[in-house]
PDB file of C-alpha atoms in Angstrom:
ATOM      1  CA  MET A   1       8.808   3.069 -32.713  1.00 70.00           C
ATOM      2  CA  ASP A   2      11.687   0.678 -31.973  1.00 77.00           C
ATOM      3  CA  GLU A   3      12.144  -1.130 -28.657  1.00 79.00           C
ATOM      4  CA  SER A   4      14.978   1.095 -27.447  1.00 82.00           C
ATOM      5  CA  LYS A   5      12.783   4.203 -27.838  1.00 83.00           C
ATOM      6  CA  GLN A   6       9.879   2.409 -26.137  1.00 81.00           C
ATOM      7  CA  ALA A   7      12.166   1.437 -23.258  1.00 82.00           C
ATOM      8  CA  GLU A   8      13.283   5.044 -22.841  1.00 84.00           C
ATOM      9  CA  ILE A   9       9.635   6.131 -22.493  1.00 80.00           C
ATOM     10  CA  LEU A  10       8.604   3.249 -20.211  1.00 79.00           C
ATOM     11  CA  ARG A  11      11.388   4.017 -17.728  1.00 80.00           C
ATOM     12  CA  ARG A  12       9.373   7.076 -16.688  1.00 77.00           C
ATOM     13  CA  ILE A  13       6.919   4.808 -14.836  1.00 70.00           C
ATOM     14  CA  LEU A  14       8.544   1.352 -14.568  1.00 73.00           C
ATOM     15  CA  PRO A  15      11.777  -0.053 -13.103  1.00 72.00           C
ATOM     16  CA  ASP A  16      14.386  -1.338 -15.546  1.00 78.00           C
ATOM     17  CA  ASP A  17      13.837  -5.013 -14.705  1.00 74.00           C
ATOM     18  CA  LEU A  18      10.198  -4.849 -15.886  1.00 71.00           C
ATOM     19  CA  ILE A  19      10.965  -3.315 -19.293  1.00 78.00           C
ATOM     20  CA  PRO A  20      11.910  -6.616 -21.033  1.00 79.00           C
ATOM     21  CA  ILE A  21       8.727  -8.210 -19.639  1.00 68.00           C
ATOM     22  CA  VAL A  22       6.579  -5.397 -21.046  1.00 71.00           C
ATOM     23  CA  HIS A  23       8.056  -5.968 -24.511  1.00 72.00           C
ATOM     24  CA  GLN A  24       6.645  -9.511 -24.350  1.00 68.00           C
ATOM     25  CA  CYS A  25       3.161  -8.365 -23.267  1.00 65.00           C
ATOM     26  CA  PRO A  26       0.153  -8.074 -25.602  1.00 61.00           C
ATOM     27  CA  SER A  27       0.288  -4.934 -27.743  1.00 70.00           C
ATOM     28  CA  ARG A  28      -2.853  -3.485 -26.097  1.00 63.00           C
ATOM     29  CA  PHE A  29      -1.178  -3.608 -22.710  1.00 66.00           C
ATOM     30  CA  LYS A  30       2.135  -2.198 -23.956  1.00 73.00           C
ATOM     31  CA  ASN A  31       0.454   0.583 -25.930  1.00 76.00           C
ATOM     32  CA  THR A  32      -1.485   1.691 -22.862  1.00 74.00           C
ATOM     33  CA  LEU A  33       1.735   1.835 -20.853  1.00 74.00           C
ATOM     34  CA  LEU A  34       3.333   3.966 -23.548  1.00 80.00           C
ATOM     35  CA  LYS A  35       0.351   6.353 -23.479  1.00 78.00           C
ATOM     36  CA  VAL A  36       0.572   6.626 -19.708  1.00 73.00           C
ATOM     37  CA  ALA A  37       4.328   7.214 -19.812  1.00 77.00           C
ATOM     38  CA  ASN A  38       3.690  10.024 -22.297  1.00 77.00           C
ATOM     39  CA  GLY A  39       1.273  11.692 -19.893  1.00 73.00           C
ATOM     40  CA  GLU A  40      -2.084  10.623 -21.353  1.00 73.00           C
ATOM     41  CA  ARG A  41      -4.966   9.834 -18.978  1.00 66.00           C
ATOM     42  CA  VAL A  42      -6.297   6.275 -19.176  1.00 64.00           C
ATOM     43  CA  ARG A  43      -9.373   5.655 -17.032  1.00 68.00           C
ATOM     44  CA  SER A  44     -11.009   2.563 -15.534  1.00 69.00           C
ATOM     45  CA  ASN A  45     -14.544   1.355 -16.193  1.00 71.00           C
ATOM     46  CA  GLU A  46     -14.748  -0.278 -12.765  1.00 78.00           C
ATOM     47  CA  ARG A  47     -17.116   1.188 -10.192  1.00 82.00           C
ATOM     48  CA  PHE A  48     -15.244   2.957  -7.370  1.00 91.00           C
ATOM     49  CA  GLN A  49     -11.909   2.717  -9.239  1.00 88.00           C
ATOM     50  CA  TYR A  50     -10.835   6.292  -9.988  1.00 87.00           C
ATOM     51  CA  PRO A  51      -7.013   6.440  -9.887  1.00 86.00           C
ATOM     52  CA  THR A  52      -5.643   9.953 -10.098  1.00 83.00           C
ATOM     53  CA  PHE A  53      -2.897   9.058 -12.595  1.00 77.00           C
ATOM     54  CA  PHE A  54      -3.564   6.003 -14.785  1.00 77.00           C
ATOM     55  CA  THR A  55      -5.229   2.608 -15.211  1.00 81.00           C
ATOM     56  CA  LEU A  56      -3.437  -0.289 -16.855  1.00 80.00           C
ATOM     57  CA  PRO A  57      -5.532  -2.808 -18.837  1.00 75.00           C
ATOM     58  CA  GLU A  58      -5.681  -6.565 -18.321  1.00 76.00           C
ATOM     59  CA  ILE A  59      -4.910  -6.325 -14.612  1.00 86.00           C
ATOM     60  CA  GLU A  60      -7.161  -7.908 -12.000  1.00 90.00           C
ATOM     61  CA  ALA A  61      -9.443  -5.161 -10.693  1.00 93.00           C
ATOM     62  CA  THR A  62     -10.400  -6.273  -7.186  1.00 95.00           C
ATOM     63  CA  PRO A  63     -10.788  -3.846  -4.262  1.00 96.00           C
ATOM     64  CA  TRP A  64      -9.850  -6.391  -1.577  1.00 97.00           C
ATOM     65  CA  HIS A  65      -7.181  -8.981  -2.362  1.00 97.00           C
ATOM     66  CA  ILE A  66      -6.603 -10.189   1.203  1.00 97.00           C
ATOM     67  CA  SER A  67      -9.163  -9.130   3.826  1.00 96.00           C
ATOM     68  CA  PRO A  68      -9.117 -10.167   7.501  1.00 94.00           C
ATOM     69  CA  ASP A  69     -11.562 -12.938   6.534  1.00 93.00           C
ATOM     70  CA  THR A  70      -9.546 -14.349   3.625  1.00 95.00           C
ATOM     71  CA  PRO A  71      -8.267 -17.888   4.324  1.00 94.00           C
ATOM     72  CA  LEU A  72      -4.552 -18.197   3.595  1.00 94.00           C
ATOM     73  CA  ASN A  73      -3.543 -21.233   1.582  1.00 94.00           C
ATOM     74  CA  GLU A  74      -1.001 -22.351  -0.997  1.00 93.00           C
ATOM     75  CA  ASN A  75      -2.563 -20.170  -3.708  1.00 93.00           C
ATOM     76  CA  THR A  76      -2.605 -16.977  -1.637  1.00 94.00           C
ATOM     77  CA  ASN A  77       0.919 -17.663  -0.383  1.00 94.00           C
ATOM     78  CA  GLN A  78       2.129 -17.982  -3.965  1.00 95.00           C
ATOM     79  CA  ARG A  79       0.394 -14.826  -5.238  1.00 96.00           C
ATOM     80  CA  TYR A  80       1.034 -12.741  -2.105  1.00 97.00           C
ATOM     81  CA  PRO A  81       4.164 -14.270  -0.508  1.00 97.00           C
ATOM     82  CA  TYR A  82       4.845 -11.155   1.584  1.00 98.00           C
ATOM     83  CA  VAL A  83       1.692 -11.751   3.665  1.00 98.00           C
ATOM     84  CA  LYS A  84       3.238 -14.704   5.482  1.00 97.00           C
ATOM     85  CA  ILE A  85       6.563 -12.881   5.865  1.00 97.00           C
ATOM     86  CA  LEU A  86       4.888  -9.923   7.555  1.00 98.00           C
ATOM     87  CA  ASN A  87       2.544 -12.058   9.662  1.00 98.00           C
ATOM     88  CA  ASP A  88       5.460 -14.117  10.939  1.00 98.00           C
ATOM     89  CA  ASN A  89       7.414 -11.007  11.989  1.00 98.00           C
ATOM     90  CA  TRP A  90       4.773  -8.591  13.281  1.00 98.00           C
ATOM     91  CA  GLN A  91       5.991  -8.715  16.896  1.00 98.00           C
ATOM     92  CA  ASP A  92       9.561  -7.712  15.978  1.00 98.00           C
ATOM     93  CA  ILE A  93       8.182  -4.893  13.830  1.00 98.00           C
ATOM     94  CA  LEU A  94       5.906  -3.709  16.641  1.00 98.00           C
ATOM     95  CA  GLU A  95       8.837  -3.721  19.065  1.00 97.00           C
ATOM     96  CA  GLU A  96      10.808  -1.400  16.792  1.00 97.00           C
ATOM     97  CA  PHE A  97       7.818   0.873  16.299  1.00 97.00           C
ATOM     98  CA  ASN A  98       7.369   1.195  20.060  1.00 97.00           C
ATOM     99  CA  GLU A  99      10.996   2.275  20.419  1.00 95.00           C
ATOM    100  CA  ILE A 100      10.627   4.841  17.643  1.00 94.00           C
ATOM    101  CA  ILE A 101       7.381   6.357  18.930  1.00 93.00           C
ATOM    102  CA  GLN A 102       8.879   6.755  22.415  1.00 91.00           C
ATOM    103  CA  GLU A 103      12.143   8.308  21.269  1.00 86.00           C
ATOM    104  CA  ARG A 104      11.295  10.133  18.042  1.00 84.00           C
ATOM    105  CA  GLU A 105       7.570  10.897  17.853  1.00 79.00           C
ATOM    106  CA  ALA A 106       8.400  14.527  17.079  1.00 79.00           C
ATOM    107  CA  GLU A 107      10.077  13.358  13.856  1.00 81.00           C
ATOM    108  CA  PHE A 108       6.900  11.786  12.481  1.00 91.00           C
ATOM    109  CA  ASP A 109       5.506  13.586   9.414  1.00 92.00           C
ATOM    110  CA  HIS A 110       1.937  14.860   9.533  1.00 91.00           C
ATOM    111  CA  ILE A 111      -0.158  13.816   6.545  1.00 89.00           C
ATOM    112  CA  GLN A 112      -2.629  16.601   5.836  1.00 82.00           C
ATOM    113  CA  ALA A 113      -4.202  15.314   2.621  1.00 77.00           C
ATOM    114  CA  SER A 114      -7.628  13.679   2.942  1.00 79.00           C
ATOM    115  CA  THR A 115      -7.652  14.140   6.714  1.00 84.00           C
ATOM    116  CA  ARG A 116     -10.669  15.529   8.532  1.00 82.00           C
ATOM    117  CA  GLY A 117     -10.177  15.935  12.259  1.00 81.00           C
ATOM    118  CA  GLY A 118      -7.679  14.070  14.412  1.00 88.00           C
ATOM    119  CA  LYS A 119      -4.132  13.350  13.234  1.00 93.00           C
ATOM    120  CA  TRP A 120      -2.541  11.066  10.656  1.00 95.00           C
ATOM    121  CA  LYS A 121       1.231  10.712  11.062  1.00 95.00           C
ATOM    122  CA  ALA A 122       3.911   8.744   9.242  1.00 96.00           C
ATOM    123  CA  PHE A 123       7.441   7.524   9.893  1.00 97.00           C
ATOM    124  CA  TYR A 124       8.846   6.877   6.425  1.00 97.00           C
ATOM    125  CA  LEU A 125      11.221   4.072   5.530  1.00 97.00           C
ATOM    126  CA  TYR A 126      10.679   4.595   1.791  1.00 97.00           C
ATOM    127  CA  ASN A 127       9.156   7.825   0.529  1.00 95.00           C
ATOM    128  CA  GLN A 128       8.210   7.903  -3.166  1.00 90.00           C
ATOM    129  CA  GLY A 129      10.481   4.931  -3.719  1.00 89.00           C
ATOM    130  CA  ILE A 130      13.503   6.547  -2.057  1.00 91.00           C
ATOM    131  CA  LYS A 131      14.989   4.900   1.015  1.00 96.00           C
ATOM    132  CA  ASP A 132      15.254   7.071   4.107  1.00 96.00           C
ATOM    133  CA  GLU A 133      18.616   5.812   5.313  1.00 97.00           C
ATOM    134  CA  ALA A 134      18.463   7.468   8.743  1.00 96.00           C
ATOM    135  CA  ASN A 135      14.988   6.145   9.532  1.00 96.00           C
ATOM    136  CA  CYS A 136      15.844   2.667   8.267  1.00 97.00           C
ATOM    137  CA  GLN A 137      18.886   2.545  10.534  1.00 96.00           C
ATOM    138  CA  ARG A 138      16.596   3.155  13.501  1.00 95.00           C
ATOM    139  CA  CYS A 139      14.528   0.046  12.739  1.00 96.00           C
ATOM    140  CA  PRO A 140      16.976  -2.457  11.231  1.00 97.00           C
ATOM    141  CA  LYS A 141      14.796  -5.555  11.692  1.00 98.00           C
ATOM    142  CA  THR A 142      11.847  -3.978   9.921  1.00 98.00           C
ATOM    143  CA  THR A 143      14.096  -2.738   7.126  1.00 98.00           C
ATOM    144  CA  GLN A 144      15.639  -6.176   6.662  1.00 98.00           C
ATOM    145  CA  ILE A 145      12.177  -7.739   6.443  1.00 98.00           C
ATOM    146  CA  ILE A 146      10.992  -5.156   3.907  1.00 98.00           C
ATOM    147  CA  GLU A 147      14.112  -5.572   1.788  1.00 97.00           C
ATOM    148  CA  SER A 148      13.596  -9.340   1.704  1.00 97.00           C
ATOM    149  CA  ILE A 149      10.304  -8.782  -0.154  1.00 97.00           C
ATOM    150  CA  GLN A 150      10.955  -8.656  -3.871  1.00 93.00           C
ATOM    151  CA  ALA A 151       7.608  -7.024  -4.732  1.00 94.00           C
ATOM    152  CA  VAL A 152       8.206  -3.847  -2.682  1.00 95.00           C
ATOM    153  CA  MET A 153       8.125  -0.760  -4.934  1.00 91.00           C
ATOM    154  CA  ARG A 154      11.661   0.482  -4.435  1.00 86.00           C
ATOM    155  CA  ASP A 155      12.972   3.100  -6.865  1.00 78.00           C
ATOM    156  CA  CYS A 156       9.448   3.933  -8.040  1.00 79.00           C
ATOM    157  CA  GLY A 157       7.867   7.297  -7.302  1.00 81.00           C
ATOM    158  CA  LEU A 158       4.513   5.694  -6.505  1.00 84.00           C
ATOM    159  CA  GLY A 159       5.915   3.444  -3.764  1.00 91.00           C
ATOM    160  CA  TYR A 160       5.873   4.023  -0.011  1.00 96.00           C
ATOM    161  CA  VAL A 161       6.771   2.116   3.143  1.00 98.00           C
ATOM    162  CA  TYR A 162       5.959   3.739   6.470  1.00 98.00           C
ATOM    163  CA  PHE A 163       4.532   3.334   9.937  1.00 98.00           C
ATOM    164  CA  SER A 164       1.069   4.890   9.779  1.00 97.00           C
ATOM    165  CA  PHE A 165      -0.326   6.351  13.026  1.00 97.00           C
ATOM    166  CA  VAL A 166      -4.010   7.338  13.049  1.00 96.00           C
ATOM    167  CA  ALA A 167      -5.018   9.149  16.228  1.00 95.00           C
ATOM    168  CA  PRO A 168      -8.408   8.850  17.938  1.00 94.00           C
ATOM    169  CA  GLY A 169     -11.106  10.897  16.260  1.00 94.00           C
ATOM    170  CA  THR A 170      -9.424  10.840  12.834  1.00 95.00           C
ATOM    171  CA  HIS A 171     -11.322  10.526   9.571  1.00 95.00           C
ATOM    172  CA  ILE A 172      -9.254   9.906   6.442  1.00 95.00           C
ATOM    173  CA  THR A 173     -11.829  10.924   3.864  1.00 94.00           C
ATOM    174  CA  PRO A 174     -12.640   8.955   0.665  1.00 94.00           C
ATOM    175  CA  HIS A 175      -9.796   9.091  -1.859  1.00 95.00           C
ATOM    176  CA  CYS A 176      -8.061   6.988  -4.528  1.00 94.00           C
ATOM    177  CA  GLY A 177      -4.411   6.215  -5.130  1.00 93.00           C
ATOM    178  CA  PRO A 178      -2.576   7.197  -8.306  1.00 88.00           C
ATOM    179  CA  ALA A 179      -2.625   3.960 -10.308  1.00 87.00           C
ATOM    180  CA  ASN A 180      -3.592   0.298 -10.452  1.00 90.00           C
ATOM    181  CA  ASN A 181      -0.041  -0.965 -11.030  1.00 87.00           C
ATOM    182  CA  LYS A 182       0.365  -1.557  -7.308  1.00 93.00           C
ATOM    183  CA  LEU A 183      -1.308  -2.965  -4.232  1.00 97.00           C
ATOM    184  CA  ARG A 184      -1.255  -1.503  -0.756  1.00 98.00           C
ATOM    185  CA  VAL A 185      -0.400  -3.746   2.185  1.00 98.00           C
ATOM    186  CA  HIS A 186      -1.278  -3.093   5.832  1.00 98.00           C
ATOM    187  CA  LEU A 187       0.322  -4.999   8.700  1.00 98.00           C
ATOM    188  CA  PRO A 188      -1.762  -4.063  11.776  1.00 98.00           C
ATOM    189  CA  LEU A 189       0.392  -3.471  14.863  1.00 98.00           C
ATOM    190  CA  ILE A 190      -1.898  -1.597  17.277  1.00 98.00           C
ATOM    191  CA  VAL A 191      -5.663  -1.840  16.804  1.00 97.00           C
ATOM    192  CA  PRO A 192      -8.188  -0.125  19.093  1.00 94.00           C
ATOM    193  CA  PRO A 193     -10.606  -2.511  20.792  1.00 89.00           C
ATOM    194  CA  GLU A 194     -14.183  -2.055  19.681  1.00 80.00           C
ATOM    195  CA  ASP A 195     -16.891  -1.393  22.245  1.00 75.00           C
ATOM    196  CA  SER A 196     -19.709  -3.855  21.587  1.00 73.00           C
ATOM    197  CA  THR A 197     -22.050  -1.673  23.635  1.00 77.00           C
ATOM    198  CA  ASP A 198     -21.300   1.414  21.547  1.00 80.00           C
ATOM    199  CA  PRO A 199     -21.310   0.878  17.757  1.00 76.00           C
ATOM    200  CA  ALA A 200     -20.082   4.458  17.312  1.00 78.00           C
ATOM    201  CA  LYS A 201     -16.693   3.491  18.808  1.00 85.00           C
ATOM    202  CA  ARG A 202     -15.061   1.727  15.887  1.00 92.00           C
ATOM    203  CA  CYS A 203     -11.879   1.745  13.830  1.00 94.00           C
ATOM    204  CA  ARG A 204     -12.403   0.461  10.312  1.00 94.00           C
ATOM    205  CA  MET A 205     -11.481   0.912   6.667  1.00 96.00           C
ATOM    206  CA  ARG A 206     -13.793   0.920   3.679  1.00 97.00           C
ATOM    207  CA  VAL A 207     -12.497  -0.061   0.242  1.00 97.00           C
ATOM    208  CA  ALA A 208     -15.164   0.315  -2.461  1.00 96.00           C
ATOM    209  CA  GLU A 209     -18.289  -1.130  -0.804  1.00 94.00           C
ATOM    210  CA  GLU A 210     -16.676  -3.405   1.795  1.00 94.00           C
ATOM    211  CA  LEU A 211     -15.937  -2.306   5.352  1.00 93.00           C
ATOM    212  CA  HIS A 212     -13.436  -4.227   7.507  1.00 94.00           C
ATOM    213  CA  PRO A 213     -11.625  -3.778  10.817  1.00 94.00           C
ATOM    214  CA  TRP A 214      -7.936  -4.509  11.281  1.00 97.00           C
ATOM    215  CA  VAL A 215      -6.717  -7.515  13.277  1.00 96.00           C
ATOM    216  CA  VAL A 216      -3.323  -7.310  14.980  1.00 97.00           C
ATOM    217  CA  GLY A 217      -0.692  -9.360  13.168  1.00 97.00           C
ATOM    218  CA  LYS A 218      -3.016 -10.192  10.271  1.00 97.00           C
ATOM    219  CA  THR A 219      -1.877  -8.574   7.014  1.00 98.00           C
ATOM    220  CA  ILE A 220      -4.439  -7.200   4.575  1.00 98.00           C
ATOM    221  CA  VAL A 221      -3.928  -6.340   0.898  1.00 98.00           C
ATOM    222  CA  PHE A 222      -6.084  -4.012  -1.184  1.00 98.00           C
ATOM    223  CA  ASP A 223      -6.009  -2.027  -4.409  1.00 97.00           C
ATOM    224  CA  ASP A 224      -5.808   1.605  -3.372  1.00 96.00           C
ATOM    225  CA  SER A 225      -6.795   2.807  -6.840  1.00 95.00           C
ATOM    226  CA  PHE A 226     -10.308   2.016  -5.575  1.00 96.00           C
ATOM    227  CA  GLU A 227     -11.977   4.596  -3.361  1.00 96.00           C
ATOM    228  CA  HIS A 228     -11.153   3.994   0.304  1.00 96.00           C
ATOM    229  CA  GLU A 229     -11.428   5.749   3.648  1.00 96.00           C
ATOM    230  CA  VAL A 230     -10.524   5.229   7.307  1.00 96.00           C
ATOM    231  CA  LYS A 231     -12.434   6.191  10.443  1.00 95.00           C
ATOM    232  CA  ASN A 232     -11.112   5.861  13.979  1.00 95.00           C
ATOM    233  CA  THR A 233     -13.897   6.894  16.335  1.00 93.00           C
ATOM    234  CA  THR A 234     -12.367   5.094  19.333  1.00 94.00           C
ATOM    235  CA  ASP A 235     -10.303   6.575  22.157  1.00 92.00           C
ATOM    236  CA  THR A 236      -6.993   4.940  21.169  1.00 94.00           C
ATOM    237  CA  PRO A 237      -4.686   5.146  18.118  1.00 95.00           C
ATOM    238  CA  ARG A 238      -4.383   2.702  15.252  1.00 97.00           C
ATOM    239  CA  VAL A 239      -0.899   1.808  13.983  1.00 98.00           C
ATOM    240  CA  ILE A 240       0.014  -0.201  10.894  1.00 98.00           C
ATOM    241  CA  LEU A 241       3.088  -0.792   8.767  1.00 98.00           C
ATOM    242  CA  LEU A 242       2.082   0.310   5.259  1.00 98.00           C
ATOM    243  CA  VAL A 243       3.892  -1.235   2.282  1.00 98.00           C
ATOM    244  CA  ASP A 244       3.325  -0.629  -1.439  1.00 97.00           C
ATOM    245  CA  VAL A 245       4.021  -3.614  -3.709  1.00 96.00           C
ATOM    246  CA  TRP A 246       3.830  -4.219  -7.442  1.00 93.00           C
ATOM    247  CA  HIS A 247       0.535  -5.718  -8.615  1.00 93.00           C
ATOM    248  CA  PRO A 248       1.153  -9.462  -9.030  1.00 93.00           C
ATOM    249  CA  ASP A 249      -0.188  -9.374 -12.599  1.00 89.00           C
ATOM    250  CA  LEU A 250       2.872  -7.291 -13.455  1.00 81.00           C
ATOM    251  CA  THR A 251       5.400  -9.542 -11.774  1.00 68.00           C
ATOM    252  CA  GLU A 252       4.141 -13.115 -12.116  1.00 56.00           C
TER     253      GLU A 252
END
């Protein structure tokens, strides 16, 4: 199969600017991509990693890339440059969210999948890689910040950017994302305080075997092709800005 035919197939799952890079990758990696693009299932051997769509080989398989406890340094800033960008701008993003929730809460979409009890709502800026122009106009600072991040999965059907609102009493049950070609980024904006006298009142996320809380203004990065779940058993909502980015092993 010549490169032009391969490129035609690869465009089903990859943006145009990554196609020339794939042609330079090891044949094992490229052949797996071609299988995936043709609809074949390729599974992971990693525990807890069960993506619903595909698994690419030779990509770092780590549930947590940046947890609340991860020290940020030159290496993390180079591999995950968007973490500092989001951390530096969380207050402006929170300000825009507060305006939106006050004026347009009725326009938030309800996410029914994987939800047991409570409510999980979203205000989409990018939905399956497509920009929601009207919503982006309502939060111009946030949109400008997102569009300054090269790794954001624009024009890819697996990519989302949205404000995620998890109401008190919500359990987002264990589930896995579609593929390991991306990472999921959370910028915490509103985090319920935990009651030290009542361990049942907590708001945390589990990815694989590790459980972590969110910390306001402290971005976390994880691989959502690993099993993960969210529980908010407090009396107040949790709000994050969720951003899907390309896995750095595909872009570095």
